CSV table of C-alpha atoms in Angstrom, one decimal:
chain,number,residue,atom,x,y,z
A,234,TRP,CA,1.0,55.5,17.4
A,235,ASP,CA,1.4,53.3,20.6
A,236,VAL,CA,-0.5,50.0,21.3
A,237,SER,CA,-0.5,48.2,24.5
A,238,GLU,CA,1.9,45.3,25.0
A,239,SER,CA,-1.0,43.2,25.9
A,240,TRP,CA,-2.4,43.7,22.3
A,241,ALA,CA,0.9,43.6,20.4
A,242,ALA,CA,2.3,40.4,22.0
A,243,PRO,CA,-0.3,38.0,20.5
A,244,ALA,CA,-0.2,39.9,17.2
A,245,ARG,CA,3.4,39.4,16.9
A,246,ARG,CA,2.9,35.7,18.0
A,247,GLN,CA,0.5,35.2,15.1
A,248,MET,CA,2.8,36.9,12.7
A,249,GLN,CA,5.7,34.5,13.7
A,250,ALA,CA,3.4,31.5,13.4
A,251,TYR,CA,2.4,32.4,9.7
A,252,GLU,CA,6.0,32.9,8.8
A,253,THR,CA,7.0,29.6,10.4
A,254,MET,CA,4.3,27.9,8.3
A,255,GLY,CA,5.9,29.4,5.1
A,256,CYS,CA,3.6,32.3,4.5
A,257,GLU,CA,5.2,35.4,2.6
A,258,PRO,CA,5.0,38.3,5.2
A,259,THR,CA,3.4,41.2,3.1
A,260,TRP,CA,1.2,42.3,5.8
A,261,THR,CA,-1.1,44.3,3.6
A,262,CYS,CA,-4.9,44.3,2.7
A,263,ALA,CA,-3.7,45.0,-0.9
A,264,PRO,CA,-1.1,42.3,-1.8
A,265,TYR,CA,-1.8,42.7,-5.5
A,266,GLN,CA,0.1,46.1,-5.4
A,267,THR,CA,3.4,44.6,-5.1
A,268,GLN,CA,3.2,40.8,-5.2
A,269,PRO,CA,2.7,38.5,-8.3
A,270,ARG,CA,-1.0,38.6,-9.3
A,271,PRO,CA,-3.2,35.6,-9.8
A,272,GLY,CA,-4.5,35.4,-13.4
A,273,LEU,CA,-7.8,35.0,-15.2
A,274,GLY,CA,-9.6,32.0,-13.9
A,275,GLU,CA,-7.0,31.1,-11.3
A,276,GLN,CA,-8.4,29.5,-8.2
A,277,VAL,CA,-7.1,31.2,-5.0
A,278,ALA,CA,-8.4,31.6,-1.4
A,279,TRP,CA,-8.3,35.1,-0.2
A,280,GLY,CA,-9.4,37.0,2.9
A,281,GLU,CA,-10.1,40.7,3.5
A,282,SER,CA,-13.2,41.9,1.7
A,283,SER,CA,-11.6,44.7,-0.4
A,284,ALA,CA,-8.9,42.1,-1.6
A,285,ILE,CA,-11.4,39.6,-2.5
A,286,VAL,CA,-13.6,41.8,-4.5
A,287,PHE,CA,-10.5,43.2,-6.4
A,288,ALA,CA,-9.1,39.7,-7.2
A,289,ASN,CA,-12.6,38.5,-8.4
A,290,SER,CA,-13.5,41.6,-10.3
A,291,VAL,CA,-10.4,43.3,-11.6
A,292,LEU,CA,-8.2,40.3,-12.0
A,293,GLY,CA,-10.5,37.7,-12.8
A,294,ALA,CA,-9.3,35.3,-10.3
A,295,ARG,CA,-11.6,33.1,-8.4
A,296,THR,CA,-12.1,33.3,-4.6
A,297,GLU,CA,-15.0,33.1,-2.2
A,298,ARG,CA,-15.4,35.8,0.5
A,299,TYR,CA,-13.2,33.8,3.1
A,300,PRO,CA,-13.2,34.8,6.7
A,301,ASP,CA,-10.1,34.8,8.9
A,302,LEU,CA,-8.4,31.4,9.4
A,303,LEU,CA,-10.6,29.6,6.8
A,304,ASP,CA,-8.1,31.1,4.2
A,305,ILE,CA,-5.2,29.6,5.9
A,306,CYS,CA,-7.1,26.2,6.1
A,307,CYS,CA,-7.1,26.4,2.2
A,308,ALA,CA,-3.4,27.2,2.2
A,309,VAL,CA,-2.7,24.2,4.6
A,310,THR,CA,-4.7,21.7,2.6
A,311,GLY,CA,-4.1,23.1,-0.9
A,312,ARG,CA,-7.8,23.1,-1.7
A,313,ALA,CA,-10.9,25.3,-1.5
A,314,PRO,CA,-14.6,24.4,-1.6
A,315,ALA,CA,-16.0,23.9,-5.2
A,316,ALA,CA,-18.7,26.3,-4.4
A,317,GLY,CA,-19.7,30.1,-4.6
A,318,LEU,CA,-17.6,32.4,-6.8
A,319,HIS,CA,-15.0,29.5,-7.6
A,320,LEU,CA,-17.6,28.3,-10.1
A,321,THR,CA,-18.3,29.9,-13.5
A,322,GLY,CA,-22.0,29.6,-13.3
A,323,ASN,CA,-22.2,31.5,-9.9
A,324,ARG,CA,-20.2,34.4,-11.4
A,325,ALA,CA,-23.0,35.8,-13.8
A,326,GLY,CA,-24.0,39.2,-13.1
A,327,GLN,CA,-27.4,39.8,-11.5
A,328,VAL,CA,-28.1,43.5,-11.2
A,329,LEU,CA,-27.5,46.1,-14.0
A,330,VAL,CA,-26.3,49.5,-12.9
A,331,ASP,CA,-26.9,52.0,-15.6
A,332,LEU,CA,-24.3,54.9,-15.2
A,333,SER,CA,-25.5,56.9,-18.2
A,334,ARG,CA,-27.2,59.6,-15.9
A,335,VAL,CA,-23.8,60.3,-14.1
A,336,PRO,CA,-22.8,63.8,-15.5
A,337,ARG,CA,-19.4,64.0,-17.0
A,338,ARG,CA,-18.2,66.5,-14.4
A,339,LEU,CA,-18.7,64.0,-11.8
A,340,ALA,CA,-17.6,61.1,-13.9
A,341,ASP,CA,-14.1,62.8,-13.8
A,342,GLU,CA,-14.2,63.3,-10.0
A,343,PRO,CA,-11.9,60.7,-8.3
A,344,ALA,CA,-14.2,60.6,-5.2
A,345,LEU,CA,-17.0,59.4,-7.4
A,346,TYR,CA,-15.8,55.8,-7.2
A,347,PRO,CA,-15.8,55.3,-3.4
A,348,VAL,CA,-19.2,57.1,-3.3
A,349,LEU,CA,-20.7,55.0,-6.1
A,350,GLY,CA,-19.4,51.8,-4.5
A,351,HIS,CA,-21.1,52.8,-1.2
A,352,TRP,CA,-24.3,53.6,-3.1
A,353,ILE,CA,-24.3,50.2,-5.0
A,354,GLY,CA,-23.4,48.2,-2.0
A,355,LEU,CA,-26.3,49.4,0.0
A,356,ARG,CA,-28.7,48.4,-2.7
A,357,VAL,CA,-27.3,45.1,-4.1
A,358,ALA,CA,-26.3,43.4,-0.8
A,359,GLY,CA,-24.5,40.2,-1.8
A,360,ARG,CA,-25.6,40.2,-5.4
A,361,ILE,CA,-23.3,40.7,-8.5
A,362,PRO,CA,-23.7,44.1,-10.1
A,363,VAL,CA,-22.8,44.9,-13.6
A,364,LEU,CA,-21.7,48.6,-14.3
A,365,ASP,CA,-22.2,50.1,-17.6
A,366,GLY,CA,-22.6,53.6,-19.4
A,367,LEU,CA,-20.1,55.8,-17.5
A,368,ARG,CA,-18.7,58.6,-19.7
A,369,ALA,CA,-15.2,58.0,-18.1
A,370,ARG,CA,-12.8,55.1,-17.8
A,371,PRO,CA,-11.6,54.4,-14.2
A,372,GLY,CA,-8.1,53.5,-13.4
A,373,GLU,CA,-7.0,50.8,-11.0
A,374,ASP,CA,-7.0,52.9,-7.9
A,375,ASP,CA,-10.6,53.9,-8.8
A,376,LEU,CA,-11.7,50.2,-9.1
A,377,LYS,CA,-9.9,49.4,-5.8
A,378,ALA,CA,-12.0,52.1,-3.9
A,379,LEU,CA,-15.1,51.1,-5.9
A,380,GLY,CA,-14.9,47.5,-4.8
A,381,ALA,CA,-13.8,48.3,-1.3
A,382,ALA,CA,-16.8,50.4,-0.7
A,383,MET,CA,-19.3,47.9,-2.2
A,384,ALA,CA,-17.7,45.2,0.2
A,385,SER,CA,-18.3,47.5,3.2
A,386,SER,CA,-21.8,48.9,2.7
A,387,GLY,CA,-22.8,45.7,1.0
A,388,ALA,CA,-21.5,42.2,0.7
A,389,VAL,CA,-20.3,42.3,-2.8
A,390,GLY,CA,-17.6,39.8,-3.7
A,391,LEU,CA,-17.5,40.2,-7.4
A,392,PHE,CA,-18.6,43.1,-9.8
A,393,HIS,CA,-18.3,43.4,-13.6
A,394,TRP,CA,-17.7,46.5,-15.6
A,395,VAL,CA,-18.7,46.2,-19.3
A,396,GLY,CA,-15.7,46.7,-21.5
A,397,LEU,CA,-13.2,47.0,-18.7
A,398,THR,CA,-13.1,44.0,-16.2
A,399,PRO,CA,-12.0,40.5,-17.9
A,400,GLU,CA,-15.1,38.8,-17.6
A,401,ALA,CA,-17.4,41.6,-19.1
A,402,PRO,CA,-16.3,42.2,-22.7
A,403,ASP,CA,-20.0,43.0,-23.3
A,404,LEU,CA,-23.3,42.9,-21.4
A,405,GLY,CA,-24.1,39.4,-22.7
A,406,ALA,CA,-20.9,37.9,-21.3
A,407,ALA,CA,-21.2,39.8,-18.0
A,408,PHE,CA,-24.8,38.2,-17.6
A,409,GLN,CA,-23.8,34.9,-19.1
A,410,GLY,CA,-26.8,35.4,-21.4
A,411,ARG,CA,-29.3,35.9,-18.5
A,412,GLU,CA,-31.6,38.8,-18.0
A,413,PRO,CA,-30.8,41.1,-15.0
A,414,ALA,CA,-32.8,40.4,-12.0
A,415,ALA,CA,-32.9,44.1,-11.3
A,416,ARG,CA,-31.8,47.6,-12.7
A,417,LEU,CA,-30.6,50.6,-11.0
A,418,GLY,CA,-29.5,54.0,-12.4
A,419,PRO,CA,-28.1,56.7,-10.1
A,420,GLY,CA,-28.2,60.3,-11.0
A,421,SER,CA,-26.1,63.2,-9.4
A,422,ALA,CA,-28.6,63.8,-6.6
A,423,ASP,CA,-28.5,60.2,-5.6
A,424,LEU,CA,-24.7,60.2,-5.6
A,425,ARG,CA,-24.5,63.6,-3.6
A,426,ALA,CA,-26.7,62.1,-1.0
A,427,ALA,CA,-24.6,58.9,-0.8
A,428,ARG,CA,-21.5,61.1,-0.4
A,429,ASP,CA,-23.3,62.9,2.5
A,430,GLU,CA,-24.2,59.6,4.0
A,431,LEU,CA,-20.5,58.8,4.4
A,432,GLY,CA,-20.2,61.6,6.9
A,433,SER,CA,-21.3,61.1,10.5
A,434,GLY,CA,-21.5,63.9,13.1
A,435,LEU,CA,-19.1,66.3,11.0
A,436,SER,CA,-19.9,69.0,8.5
A,437,ASP,CA,-18.1,71.6,6.5
A,438,ALA,CA,-16.2,74.1,8.7
A,439,ASP,CA,-16.0,71.7,11.7
A,440,GLY,CA,-12.5,71.3,13.3
A,441,LEU,CA,-10.5,68.2,12.8
A,442,ASP,CA,-8.0,66.1,14.7
A,443,LEU,CA,-6.8,63.6,12.0
A,444,VAL,CA,-6.9,63.2,8.3
A,445,VAL,CA,-6.4,59.4,7.5
A,446,LEU,CA,-5.8,57.9,4.1
A,447,GLY,CA,-5.3,54.4,3.0
A,448,SER,CA,-8.0,52.0,3.3
A,449,PRO,CA,-7.3,49.8,1.2
A,450,HIS,CA,-3.6,50.3,1.7
A,451,PHE,CA,-2.2,53.5,-0.1
A,452,SER,CA,-0.7,52.5,-3.6
A,453,LEU,CA,2.4,53.9,-5.2
A,454,SER,CA,0.4,56.1,-7.6
A,455,GLU,CA,-1.6,57.5,-4.6
A,456,PHE,CA,1.6,58.4,-2.9
A,457,ALA,CA,2.6,60.3,-6.1
A,458,ALA,CA,-0.7,62.1,-6.1
A,459,LEU,CA,-0.5,63.0,-2.5
A,460,ALA,CA,3.1,64.2,-2.9
A,461,ARG,CA,2.1,66.6,-5.6
A,462,LEU,CA,-0.8,68.1,-3.5
A,463,VAL,CA,1.2,68.5,-0.3
A,464,ASN,CA,4.6,69.7,-2.0
A,465,GLY,CA,5.9,73.0,-0.3
A,466,ARG,CA,2.9,73.1,2.1
A,467,ARG,CA,2.4,72.4,5.9
A,468,ARG,CA,-0.5,70.9,7.8
A,469,HIS,CA,-2.3,72.7,10.5
A,470,PRO,CA,-0.7,72.3,13.9
A,471,GLY,CA,-4.0,70.9,15.2
A,472,VAL,CA,-4.4,68.3,12.6
A,473,ARG,CA,-2.5,65.0,12.1
A,474,LEU,CA,-2.1,63.3,8.8
A,475,LEU,CA,-1.8,59.7,8.7
A,476,ILE,CA,-1.3,57.3,5.8
A,477,THR,CA,-1.6,53.6,6.2
A,478,THR,CA,0.1,51.2,3.6
A,479,GLY,CA,2.1,48.1,3.2
A,480,ARG,CA,5.8,47.9,3.9
A,481,ALA,CA,6.5,47.0,0.3
A,482,VAL,CA,4.8,50.1,-1.1
A,483,ARG,CA,6.4,52.3,1.6
A,484,ALA,CA,9.8,51.3,0.5
A,485,LEU,CA,8.9,52.0,-3.2
A,486,ALA,CA,7.4,55.5,-2.3
A,487,ALA,CA,10.6,56.3,-0.4
A,488,LYS,CA,12.7,55.2,-3.2
A,489,ALA,CA,10.7,57.3,-5.7
A,490,GLY,CA,11.1,60.5,-3.4
A,491,TYR,CA,7.4,60.8,-2.6
A,492,LEU,CA,7.8,60.7,1.1
A,493,ASP,CA,10.1,63.8,1.2
A,494,ALA,CA,7.3,66.0,0.5
A,495,ILE,CA,4.7,64.1,2.6
A,496,GLU,CA,6.8,64.1,5.6
A,497,SER,CA,7.8,67.9,5.1
A,498,PHE,CA,4.0,68.5,5.1
A,499,GLY,CA,3.8,66.8,8.5
A,500,GLY,CA,2.3,63.4,7.3
A,501,GLU,CA,3.0,60.3,9.2
A,502,LEU,CA,3.0,56.7,7.9
A,503,THR,CA,2.0,53.3,9.5
A,504,VAL,CA,2.7,50.1,7.7
A,505,ASP,CA,1.3,46.8,8.0
A,506,THR,CA,-2.1,47.6,9.7
A,507,CYS,CA,-4.7,50.3,9.7
A,508,ILE,CA,-6.9,52.2,12.3
A,509,LEU,CA,-9.8,49.8,11.9
A,510,THR,CA,-7.8,46.6,12.9
A,511,THR,CA,-5.3,48.0,15.5
A,512,PRO,CA,-6.4,50.1,18.6
A,513,MET,CA,-3.9,52.8,17.7
A,514,LEU,CA,-5.8,56.0,17.9
A,515,PRO,CA,-5.4,58.0,21.1
A,516,GLU,CA,-8.5,59.1,22.9
A,517,SER,CA,-7.8,62.7,22.0
A,518,ILE,CA,-8.4,62.0,18.3
A,519,ARG,CA,-12.3,62.4,18.1
A,520,ARG,CA,-12.9,64.0,14.6
A,521,LEU,CA,-11.6,62.3,11.5
A,522,MET,CA,-11.5,63.0,7.7
A,523,THR,CA,-10.9,60.6,5.0
A,524,ASN,CA,-11.1,59.9,1.2
A,525,SER,CA,-11.9,56.2,1.9
A,526,ALA,CA,-15.5,55.1,1.9
A,527,LYS,CA,-14.3,52.0,4.0
A,528,TYR,CA,-12.8,54.2,6.7
A,529,ALA,CA,-16.0,56.5,6.7
A,530,TRP,CA,-18.4,53.6,6.8
A,531,TYR,CA,-16.8,51.7,9.7
A,532,THR,CA,-15.4,54.6,11.8
A,533,PRO,CA,-18.6,55.7,13.7
A,534,GLY,CA,-19.4,52.1,14.7
A,535,LEU,CA,-15.9,50.4,15.2
A,536,LEU,CA,-14.0,53.6,16.5
A,537,GLU,CA,-16.9,55.6,17.9
A,538,ARG,CA,-15.5,58.7,16.2
A,539,ALA,CA,-17.1,61.4,13.9
A,540,VAL,CA,-16.0,61.4,10.4
A,541,ALA,CA,-16.1,63.4,7.3
A,542,PHE,CA,-15.7,62.2,3.7
A,543,GLY,CA,-14.0,64.0,0.8
A,544,SER,CA,-11.7,63.7,-2.1
A,545,LEU,CA,-7.9,63.4,-1.7
A,546,SER,CA,-7.6,67.0,-2.5
A,547,ASP,CA,-10.4,67.8,0.0
A,548,CYS,CA,-8.5,65.9,2.7
A,549,VAL,CA,-5.3,67.9,2.0
A,550,GLU,CA,-7.0,71.3,2.0
A,551,SER,CA,-8.8,70.3,5.3
A,552,ALA,CA,-5.5,69.3,6.8
A,553,VAL,CA,-4.0,72.7,5.9
A,554,ALA,CA,-7.1,74.6,7.1
A,555,GLY,CA,-7.7,72.8,10.3
A,556,ARG,CA,-11.2,72.2,9.5
A,557,VAL,CA,-13.4,70.3,7.1
A,558,THR,CA,-13.5,72.0,3.7
A,559,ARG,CA,-14.7,70.4,0.4
A,560,ASP,CA,-14.9,71.7,-3.1
A,561,ASP,CA,-18.6,70.7,-4.0
A,562,GLY,CA,-18.3,71.9,-7.7
A,563,ALA,CA,-18.6,68.5,-9.2
A,564,TRP,CA,-21.5,67.4,-6.9
A,565,ALA,CA,-23.6,70.4,-7.5
A,566,ALA,CA,-27.3,69.6,-8.7
A,567,GLY,CA,-27.8,69.7,-12.4
A,568,PRO,CA,-27.7,67.5,-15.5
């Protein structure tokens, strides 16, 4: 995955400047996957939208949605503005998202979480949603995908999940005793439509050039799941498989033996960056598929490529078939 030297040289210069300042060179959008995590109520200053919403929501740390370079100003000064999501009163939920209408078959579908995040982000914009009522308990990778999608289609910096995230033991705590300003409640038809919105210009049976995974960066457990799906198989010769991740997670995946099956399948890894921030895709790659709502949302505008969205399993099956193929069973209409 080549990039021009005119692009790479200033990027290396910036990397070296950060290291000279004493920054820890993790080079990942998901540092919480391998680095010590900030604790509940700890004041931090983070950049990168998916990392921000994870820190605020899943960890209960406190950060505003800092843009590039303002976060490093906080690091230099040792201070952050006493405003926004740093303050307790500004962390109260504002919109109740009732998930009781989501059928159990869909609640058990991993692709639900990026799709749900996309649906919520479009409707709440920058407000704080409180989720309740789903007949399943999401894991950490699910929450990562959910928050990343909310922060892409919307501007969500914090969400609460009743009984799951640290500031939401119950509805009253999540809203800090206030009434919701709005209430939402998606059903299966709403979520199917949201899934379809994440595709742009590609439909089932269309050919593919690339399946890309890892936005936010792939976790160790995601590598384990992918290794199980591709073990003993081989990708279609016309489709490349790319996984983007951080260098530390790649090392852990290699040590665990997950990369053997992935590389035998024909998968490729890129560390420390992704296709959205680095001009790494050759012009010949025009048709992409991903399980990331973030990749799917930004690809048409930033990369000017067509994209299809599916589950991790859908992505693997499509990489083998050489065309978009999806199992729609969980998304079928019905109660």
